[in-house]
CSV table of C-alpha atoms and ligand atoms in Angstrom, one decimal:
chain,number,residue,atom,x,y,z
W,1,MET,CA,66.7,101.5,105.2
W,2,THR,CA,66.5,102.6,108.8
W,3,ASP,CA,67.8,106.1,109.6
W,4,ARG,CA,71.0,105.7,111.4
W,5,PRO,CA,72.5,108.4,113.6
W,6,PRO,CA,75.6,110.1,112.1
W,7,LEU,CA,78.9,108.5,113.1
W,8,ALA,CA,80.3,109.6,116.4
W,9,PRO,CA,83.6,111.6,116.0
W,10,THR,CA,86.8,109.5,115.9
W,11,PRO,CA,87.9,109.2,119.5
W,12,SER,CA,91.4,110.6,120.1
W,13,LEU,CA,94.0,108.0,120.8
W,14,ASP,CA,96.5,108.1,123.6
W,15,THR,CA,98.9,105.6,122.1
W,16,ALA,CA,101.8,106.8,124.4
W,17,GLY,CA,99.8,106.0,127.5
W,18,ALA,CA,98.1,102.8,126.3
W,19,ARG,CA,98.8,99.1,126.8
W,20,THR,CA,98.4,96.3,124.2
W,21,LEU,CA,95.6,93.9,124.5
W,22,PRO,CA,96.2,91.2,127.1
W,23,ALA,CA,97.6,87.8,125.9
W,24,ALA,CA,94.3,86.0,126.8
W,25,ALA,CA,92.6,87.9,124.0
W,26,TYR,CA,94.8,86.0,121.5
W,27,VAL,CA,94.6,82.5,122.9
W,28,ASP,CA,91.2,82.1,124.5
W,29,PRO,CA,88.5,80.2,122.5
W,30,VAL,CA,85.8,82.1,124.5
W,31,ALA,CA,87.3,85.4,123.3
W,32,LEU,CA,87.0,84.2,119.7
W,33,GLU,CA,83.4,83.3,120.1
W,34,ALA,CA,82.6,86.8,121.4
W,35,GLU,CA,84.6,88.4,118.5
W,36,LYS,CA,82.6,86.3,115.9
W,37,ASP,CA,79.4,87.7,117.3
W,38,ARG,CA,80.3,91.3,118.2
W,39,ILE,CA,83.0,92.0,115.6
W,40,PHE,CA,82.5,89.8,112.5
W,41,GLY,CA,78.7,89.8,113.0
W,42,ARG,CA,78.6,93.7,113.0
W,43,THR,CA,81.0,94.8,110.3
W,44,TRP,CA,81.3,94.9,106.5
W,45,GLN,CA,82.8,91.7,105.2
W,46,LEU,CA,84.3,91.4,101.7
W,47,VAL,CA,82.8,88.2,100.2
W,48,ALA,CA,82.6,88.4,96.4
W,49,HIS,CA,83.7,90.3,93.3
W,50,ALA,CA,81.3,91.8,90.7
W,51,THR,CA,82.5,89.3,88.1
W,52,ASP,CA,80.9,86.6,90.2
W,53,LEU,CA,77.6,88.3,89.8
W,54,LEU,CA,77.6,89.7,86.3
W,55,ARG,CA,74.3,88.6,84.8
W,56,PRO,CA,70.8,88.9,86.2
W,57,GLY,CA,70.0,85.6,87.9
W,58,ASP,CA,73.7,85.0,89.0
W,59,PHE,CA,74.0,84.0,92.6
W,60,VAL,CA,77.0,83.0,94.8
W,61,PRO,CA,77.0,81.3,98.2
W,62,VAL,CA,79.5,82.8,100.6
W,63,THR,CA,80.1,82.7,104.4
W,64,VAL,CA,80.7,85.2,107.1
W,65,LEU,CA,82.8,82.9,109.2
W,66,ASP,CA,80.2,80.2,110.1
W,67,GLN,CA,77.1,82.1,108.8
W,68,PRO,CA,76.0,81.0,105.3
W,69,VAL,CA,74.9,83.8,103.1
W,70,VAL,CA,73.9,83.9,99.4
W,71,VAL,CA,74.5,87.0,97.2
W,72,VAL,CA,72.1,87.4,94.3
W,73,HIS,CA,71.9,89.6,91.2
W,74,GLY,CA,68.2,90.0,90.9
W,75,LEU,CA,66.2,89.8,87.7
W,76,ASP,CA,65.5,93.5,88.3
W,77,GLY,CA,69.2,94.2,88.3
W,78,GLU,CA,69.4,94.8,92.1
W,79,LEU,CA,72.1,93.2,94.2
W,80,ARG,CA,70.6,91.4,97.3
W,81,ALA,CA,71.9,89.1,100.0
W,82,PHE,CA,70.1,86.6,102.3
W,83,TYR,CA,71.0,84.1,104.9
W,84,ASN,CA,71.5,80.9,102.8
W,85,VAL,CA,69.1,79.1,105.1
W,86,CYS,CA,65.7,77.6,104.1
W,87,ARG,CA,62.9,78.7,106.4
W,88,HIS,CA,61.5,75.1,106.5
W,89,ARG,CA,64.1,73.0,108.3
W,90,ALA,CA,67.3,75.0,107.6
W,91,GLY,CA,68.5,73.4,104.4
W,92,GLN,CA,70.7,75.6,102.1
W,93,VAL,CA,69.1,77.2,99.1
W,94,ALA,CA,72.3,77.7,97.2
W,95,LEU,CA,75.1,75.0,97.3
W,96,THR,CA,77.2,76.3,94.4
W,97,LYS,CA,77.5,79.4,92.2
W,98,GLY,CA,74.9,79.5,89.5
W,99,ASN,CA,72.3,81.4,87.4
W,100,ARG,CA,68.6,80.7,87.8
W,101,LYS,CA,65.3,82.5,88.1
W,102,SER,CA,64.7,81.1,91.6
W,103,LEU,CA,66.5,79.4,94.4
W,104,GLN,CA,65.3,75.9,95.3
W,105,CYS,CA,66.2,74.2,98.6
W,106,ARG,CA,67.7,70.8,97.8
W,107,TYR,CA,66.0,69.2,100.8
W,108,HIS,CA,62.2,69.3,100.2
W,109,GLY,CA,62.1,71.7,97.3
W,110,TRP,CA,60.8,75.0,98.8
W,111,THR,CA,61.4,77.6,96.1
W,112,TYR,CA,62.3,81.2,96.7
W,113,GLY,CA,62.3,84.1,94.3
W,114,LEU,CA,65.6,86.0,93.8
W,115,ASP,CA,64.0,88.7,95.9
W,116,GLY,CA,63.8,86.2,98.8
W,117,THR,CA,60.0,85.6,98.8
W,118,LEU,CA,58.8,82.1,99.3
W,119,ARG,CA,57.1,81.1,96.0
W,120,THR,CA,56.3,77.4,96.3
W,121,CYS,CA,56.3,74.9,99.2
W,122,PRO,CA,54.8,71.6,98.3
W,123,GLU,CA,52.2,69.8,100.5
W,124,MET,CA,51.9,72.6,103.1
W,125,ASP,CA,48.2,73.2,102.6
W,126,GLY,CA,47.1,71.3,105.7
W,127,THR,CA,49.5,73.1,108.0
W,128,ARG,CA,47.6,75.4,110.4
W,129,ASP,CA,48.4,79.2,110.6
W,130,PHE,CA,51.0,78.9,108.0
W,131,ASP,CA,51.4,81.9,105.7
W,132,LYS,CA,54.0,81.7,102.9
W,133,ALA,CA,54.5,85.5,103.2
W,134,ASP,CA,56.0,85.0,106.7
W,135,PHE,CA,58.7,82.5,105.4
W,136,GLY,CA,60.8,84.5,103.0
W,137,LEU,CA,64.6,84.2,103.1
W,138,VAL,CA,66.1,86.5,105.8
W,139,PRO,CA,67.8,89.5,104.2
W,140,VAL,CA,71.3,90.6,104.8
W,141,ARG,CA,72.7,94.0,103.9
W,142,VAL,CA,74.9,94.1,100.9
W,143,ASP,CA,76.9,97.0,99.3
W,144,ARG,CA,79.7,97.5,96.9
W,145,PHE,CA,82.9,99.5,96.7
W,146,GLY,CA,83.5,99.4,92.9
W,147,PRO,CA,83.6,95.7,92.0
W,148,PHE,CA,84.0,94.5,95.6
W,149,VAL,CA,80.9,93.1,97.2
W,150,PHE,CA,80.5,93.4,101.0
W,151,VAL,CA,77.8,92.1,103.3
W,152,ASN,CA,77.0,93.1,106.9
W,153,LEU,CA,74.9,90.9,109.2
W,154,ASP,CA,74.1,93.9,111.5
W,155,PRO,CA,71.0,95.9,110.3
W,156,GLU,CA,72.2,98.8,112.6
W,157,ALA,CA,75.8,99.1,111.5
W,158,PRO,CA,77.0,102.2,109.7
W,159,THR,CA,76.9,102.1,105.9
W,160,LEU,CA,79.9,100.8,103.9
W,161,ALA,CA,80.3,104.4,102.5
W,162,GLU,CA,80.5,105.8,106.1
W,163,VAL,CA,83.1,103.1,107.1
W,164,MET,CA,85.2,103.8,104.0
W,165,GLY,CA,85.2,107.6,104.3
W,166,ASP,CA,87.5,109.2,101.8
W,167,ILE,CA,89.0,105.9,100.5
W,168,PRO,CA,87.1,105.7,97.2
W,169,GLY,CA,88.0,109.3,96.3
W,170,GLU,CA,91.6,108.8,97.3
W,171,VAL,CA,91.9,105.6,95.3
W,172,ALA,CA,90.5,107.3,92.2
W,173,ALA,CA,92.8,110.3,92.8
W,174,ALA,CA,95.8,108.0,92.9
W,175,GLY,CA,95.0,106.9,89.4
W,176,PHE,CA,93.4,103.5,90.0
W,177,ASP,CA,90.3,102.6,88.0
W,178,ILE,CA,89.3,99.6,90.2
W,179,ASP,CA,86.3,98.7,88.0
W,180,ALA,CA,88.6,98.2,85.0
W,181,MET,CA,91.2,96.0,86.9
W,182,SER,CA,91.1,92.2,86.6
W,183,ARG,CA,91.8,89.6,89.2
W,184,VAL,CA,94.8,87.7,88.1
W,185,GLU,CA,95.7,85.6,91.1
W,186,ARG,CA,94.5,84.3,94.4
W,187,ARG,CA,96.6,82.8,97.1
W,188,ASP,CA,95.5,81.4,100.5
W,189,TYR,CA,97.9,81.3,103.4
W,190,VAL,CA,97.1,79.6,106.7
W,191,VAL,CA,98.9,81.2,109.6
W,192,GLU,CA,99.3,79.5,113.0
W,193,ALA,CA,98.4,82.6,114.9
W,194,ASN,CA,95.4,84.5,116.2
W,195,TRP,CA,93.8,86.7,113.5
W,196,LYS,CA,94.5,89.8,115.6
W,197,VAL,CA,98.2,89.0,115.6
W,198,TYR,CA,98.1,89.1,111.9
W,199,VAL,CA,96.1,92.4,111.8
W,200,ASP,CA,98.4,94.0,114.5
W,201,ASN,CA,101.4,93.1,112.4
W,202,TYR,CA,99.8,94.6,109.2
W,203,LEU,CA,99.0,97.9,110.9
W,204,GLU,CA,102.6,99.1,111.6
W,205,GLY,CA,105.7,99.7,109.5
W,206,TYR,CA,107.8,99.5,112.7
W,207,HIS,CA,108.9,95.9,111.9
W,208,ILE,CA,109.9,96.6,108.2
W,209,PRO,CA,113.6,97.4,108.8
W,210,ILE,CA,114.2,94.1,110.6
W,211,ALA,CA,111.6,91.7,109.2
W,212,HIS,CA,111.4,92.8,105.6
W,213,PRO,CA,114.8,93.8,104.2
W,214,ALA,CA,113.6,93.8,100.5
W,215,LEU,CA,110.6,95.9,101.3
W,216,PHE,CA,112.7,98.3,103.4
W,217,ARG,CA,114.8,99.0,100.2
W,218,GLU,CA,111.7,100.1,98.3
W,219,ILE,CA,110.2,102.7,100.7
W,220,ASP,CA,111.2,105.8,102.4
W,221,TYR,CA,110.9,104.6,106.0
W,222,ASP,CA,111.4,108.0,107.6
W,223,ALA,CA,108.4,109.3,105.7
W,224,TYR,CA,106.2,106.2,106.5
W,225,ARG,CA,103.0,107.4,108.2
W,226,VAL,CA,99.8,105.9,109.6
W,227,ASP,CA,96.6,107.9,109.7
W,228,THR,CA,93.6,106.6,111.7
W,229,PHE,CA,89.9,107.4,111.1
W,230,ARG,CA,86.7,106.1,112.7
W,231,PHE,CA,86.6,102.6,111.2
W,232,HIS,CA,89.6,102.5,108.9
W,233,SER,CA,93.2,103.5,108.7
W,234,LYS,CA,95.7,104.3,106.0
W,235,GLN,CA,99.4,103.7,105.9
W,236,SER,CA,101.5,105.4,103.2
W,237,ALA,CA,105.1,105.1,102.3
W,238,PRO,CA,106.8,107.0,99.5
W,239,ILE,CA,108.6,104.7,97.0
W,240,ARG,CA,112.3,105.6,97.4
W,241,ASP,CA,114.4,106.9,94.5
W,242,LEU,CA,116.9,104.5,93.0
W,243,LYS,CA,120.4,104.8,94.6
W,244,PRO,CA,123.4,104.9,92.3
W,245,GLY,CA,124.1,101.4,91.0
W,246,GLU,CA,120.7,100.0,91.9
W,247,GLU,CA,118.8,98.3,89.1
W,248,ILE,CA,115.1,97.7,88.7
W,249,GLY,CA,114.4,94.0,88.6
W,250,ARG,CA,117.7,93.1,90.4
W,251,ASP,CA,117.9,95.4,93.4
W,252,ARG,CA,114.5,97.0,93.4
W,253,ARG,CA,111.0,96.1,92.5
W,254,TYR,CA,109.4,99.6,92.1
W,255,MET,CA,110.7,102.9,90.7
W,256,ARG,CA,109.5,106.4,91.4
W,257,SER,CA,107.7,107.6,88.3
W,258,PRO,CA,107.7,111.3,87.6
W,259,GLU,CA,103.9,111.2,86.9
W,260,GLY,CA,101.3,109.3,88.8
W,261,GLU,CA,101.2,107.7,92.2
W,262,THR,CA,104.5,107.2,93.9
W,263,ASP,CA,103.4,106.1,97.3
W,264,ALA,CA,102.6,102.6,98.5
W,265,LEU,CA,99.2,102.9,100.1
W,266,TYR,CA,97.8,100.4,102.5
W,267,TYR,CA,94.1,100.8,103.5
W,268,TRP,CA,92.6,98.7,106.3
W,269,LEU,CA,88.9,98.5,107.1
W,270,PHE,CA,88.0,97.3,110.6
W,271,PRO,CA,88.3,94.5,111.3
W,272,ASN,CA,89.8,92.3,108.6
W,273,THR,CA,89.9,93.8,105.1
W,274,MET,CA,93.0,95.3,103.5
W,275,LEU,CA,93.5,97.1,100.2
W,276,ASN,CA,97.1,97.6,99.1
W,277,LEU,CA,98.0,99.9,96.3
W,278,TYR,CA,101.3,99.8,94.6
W,279,PRO,CA,102.3,101.8,91.5
W,280,ASP,CA,101.2,99.0,89.1
W,281,ASN,CA,98.9,96.7,91.0
W,282,MET,CA,96.3,96.4,93.7
W,283,GLN,CA,95.9,93.7,96.2
W,284,THR,CA,93.1,92.7,98.6
W,285,ASN,CA,93.7,90.7,101.8
W,286,VAL,CA,90.9,89.2,103.8
W,287,ILE,CA,91.8,87.8,107.3
W,288,LEU,CA,89.6,85.1,108.7
W,289,PRO,CA,89.9,83.3,112.0
W,290,LEU,CA,89.8,79.5,111.7
W,291,GLY,CA,90.4,79.0,115.5
W,292,PRO,CA,92.0,81.0,118.4
W,293,ASP,CA,95.5,80.3,116.9
W,294,ARG,CA,94.8,79.6,113.3
W,295,THR,CA,94.0,82.2,110.6
W,296,LEU,CA,93.3,82.1,106.9
W,297,THR,CA,94.6,85.0,104.9
W,298,ILE,CA,93.2,85.3,101.3
W,299,PHE,CA,95.3,87.5,98.9
W,300,GLU,CA,94.0,88.6,95.5
W,301,TRP,CA,95.9,90.6,92.9
W,302,TYR,CA,94.4,93.0,90.4
W,303,TYR,CA,95.9,94.5,87.3
W,304,ALA,CA,94.9,97.1,84.8
W,305,ALA,CA,96.5,95.4,81.8
W,306,PRO,CA,97.2,91.7,82.6
W,307,GLY,CA,97.1,90.6,79.0
W,308,THR,CA,100.2,92.4,77.7
W,309,PRO,CA,103.7,90.7,77.9
W,310,GLU,CA,105.0,93.5,80.1
W,311,GLY,CA,101.9,93.3,82.2
W,312,TRP,CA,102.4,89.6,82.7
W,313,GLU,CA,106.1,89.9,83.6
W,314,SER,CA,105.5,92.8,86.1
W,315,MET,CA,102.5,90.9,87.6
W,316,GLN,CA,104.6,87.8,88.3
W,317,GLN,CA,107.3,89.9,89.9
W,318,ALA,CA,104.7,91.7,92.1
W,319,ILE,CA,103.2,88.4,93.2
W,320,ALA,CA,106.6,86.9,94.0
W,321,PHE,CA,107.5,90.0,95.9
W,322,SER,CA,104.4,90.1,98.1
W,323,ASP,CA,104.6,86.3,98.6
W,324,GLU,CA,108.1,86.8,100.0
W,325,VAL,CA,106.9,89.6,102.4
W,326,GLN,CA,104.0,87.4,103.4
W,327,HIS,CA,106.3,84.5,104.3
W,328,GLU,CA,108.4,86.9,106.4
W,329,ASP,CA,105.2,88.1,108.2
W,330,ILE,CA,104.0,84.5,108.8
W,331,VAL,CA,107.2,83.6,110.5
W,332,ILE,CA,106.9,86.6,112.8
W,333,CYS,CA,103.2,86.1,113.6
W,334,GLU,CA,103.8,82.4,114.5
W,335,GLN,CA,106.6,83.4,116.9
W,336,VAL,CA,104.4,86.0,118.5
W,337,GLN,CA,101.6,83.5,119.0
W,338,ARG,CA,104.0,81.2,120.9
W,339,GLY,CA,105.1,84.2,122.9
W,340,LEU,CA,101.5,85.1,123.8
W,341,ARG,CA,101.0,81.6,125.2
W,342,SER,CA,104.1,81.9,127.4
W,343,ASN,CA,103.8,82.4,131.2
W,344,ALA,CA,106.1,85.4,130.8
W,345,TYR,CA,103.9,87.7,128.8
W,346,ASP,CA,100.6,89.4,129.5
W,347,THR,CA,100.6,92.8,127.9
W,348,GLY,CA,103.1,95.3,126.4
W,349,ARG,CA,103.5,98.9,125.3
W,350,PHE,CA,103.3,100.7,122.0
W,351,SER,CA,105.8,102.8,120.1
W,352,ALA,CA,103.9,106.1,120.1
W,353,ALA,CA,105.8,107.1,116.9
W,354,ARG,CA,105.0,103.9,115.0
W,355,GLU,CA,102.1,101.9,116.4
W,356,ASN,CA,99.1,104.3,116.4
W,357,GLY,CA,97.5,102.1,113.8
W,358,VAL,CA,97.8,99.0,116.0
W,359,HIS,CA,96.4,100.9,119.0
W,360,HIS,CA,93.5,102.2,116.9
W,361,PHE,CA,92.6,98.6,115.9
W,362,GLN,CA,92.9,97.3,119.5
W,363,SER,CA,90.7,100.2,120.7
W,364,LEU,CA,88.0,99.2,118.2
W,365,VAL,CA,88.2,95.6,119.3
W,366,ARG,CA,87.7,96.8,122.9
W,367,GLU,CA,84.9,99.1,121.9
W,368,PHE,CA,83.0,96.4,119.9
W,369,LEU,CA,83.4,93.9,122.7
W,370,GLY,CA,82.0,96.4,125.2
W,371,GLU,CA,85.2,96.6,127.2
W,372,ASP,CA,85.6,100.4,127.3
D,401,FES,S1,64.6,72.4,104.6
D,401,FES,FE1,64.4,73.5,102.7
D,401,FES,S2,62.6,72.5,101.9
D,401,FES,FE2,62.9,71.5,103.7
D,402,FE2,FE1,105.1,92.8,107.6
């Protein structure tokens, strides 16, 4: 571990005086290449879950956009990650999830220990100035938040703990034991819009009254707030009391409970990871660019007690509810992408009351691209 300087203080944001990112940032393929390198190549990316790597010897191939990585549960119990690239002629050392004592490249059979060292490489004796010790797998940083496994391609980046700040403590204080929750569902949605359009949209509640009528009924919009930190932000919205005549399951999805957490909490980690906490479930979203105007969003749902009949029923309702909200967001994002391509639009302004989270994200994009 290198000693990294402490995080610089969070810059103060002048949302009232700012302009939105220019339209070109959302449509230009060159801009996306720069973002892959300077944003996705330098930040913590959620790539796996602890259940993928339970036993010593378990390994799972993942990608950070187009960079192949393998995450390994070592025989010594340590979690490690490496570029999934053989040092011979760039074959891949893990093609599928598995459990082994070593990783063997499927091309010419070079074999690496789970600690990345090159163990055997047939018929290399006559090769001049070749030392096996110089040809280990290239390590990648890996860390965990509870069961969530993140990797970071940048050796100089702040730690995951620094990026997350108070999130782990707040999640525990809200009553979520994330290690004890099970993944019950995954849904992938392809959105025909730039990944930043999707993230911008996620980071404000300003559109809820118009775009999400059912969600609007659940929350106290006036009390909705967005707090920004160095590399993450938090949106919170109290769940509204039932109005006379409203029924749970018919008019409303969630109910204020006298004990426990009664806010919907939406955490976002720069640039593309979201953790959404509702009274009875948790959801992760990972947002991945497929092209300048194409984005994959991966949703996963977690429950504390998915095995019980009530758990099952409530789970299906929660999934259907966020699926509805997601479809409303996709429609909006795809409209915005067409608007960003129009001759009429270059840049806009923020609502200072409601869009500080969007401005915070866009400021980090500019910072990472070196445009400040
Ligand atoms: S490329 Fe891996 S052994 Fe040749
Ligand atoms: Fe939305």
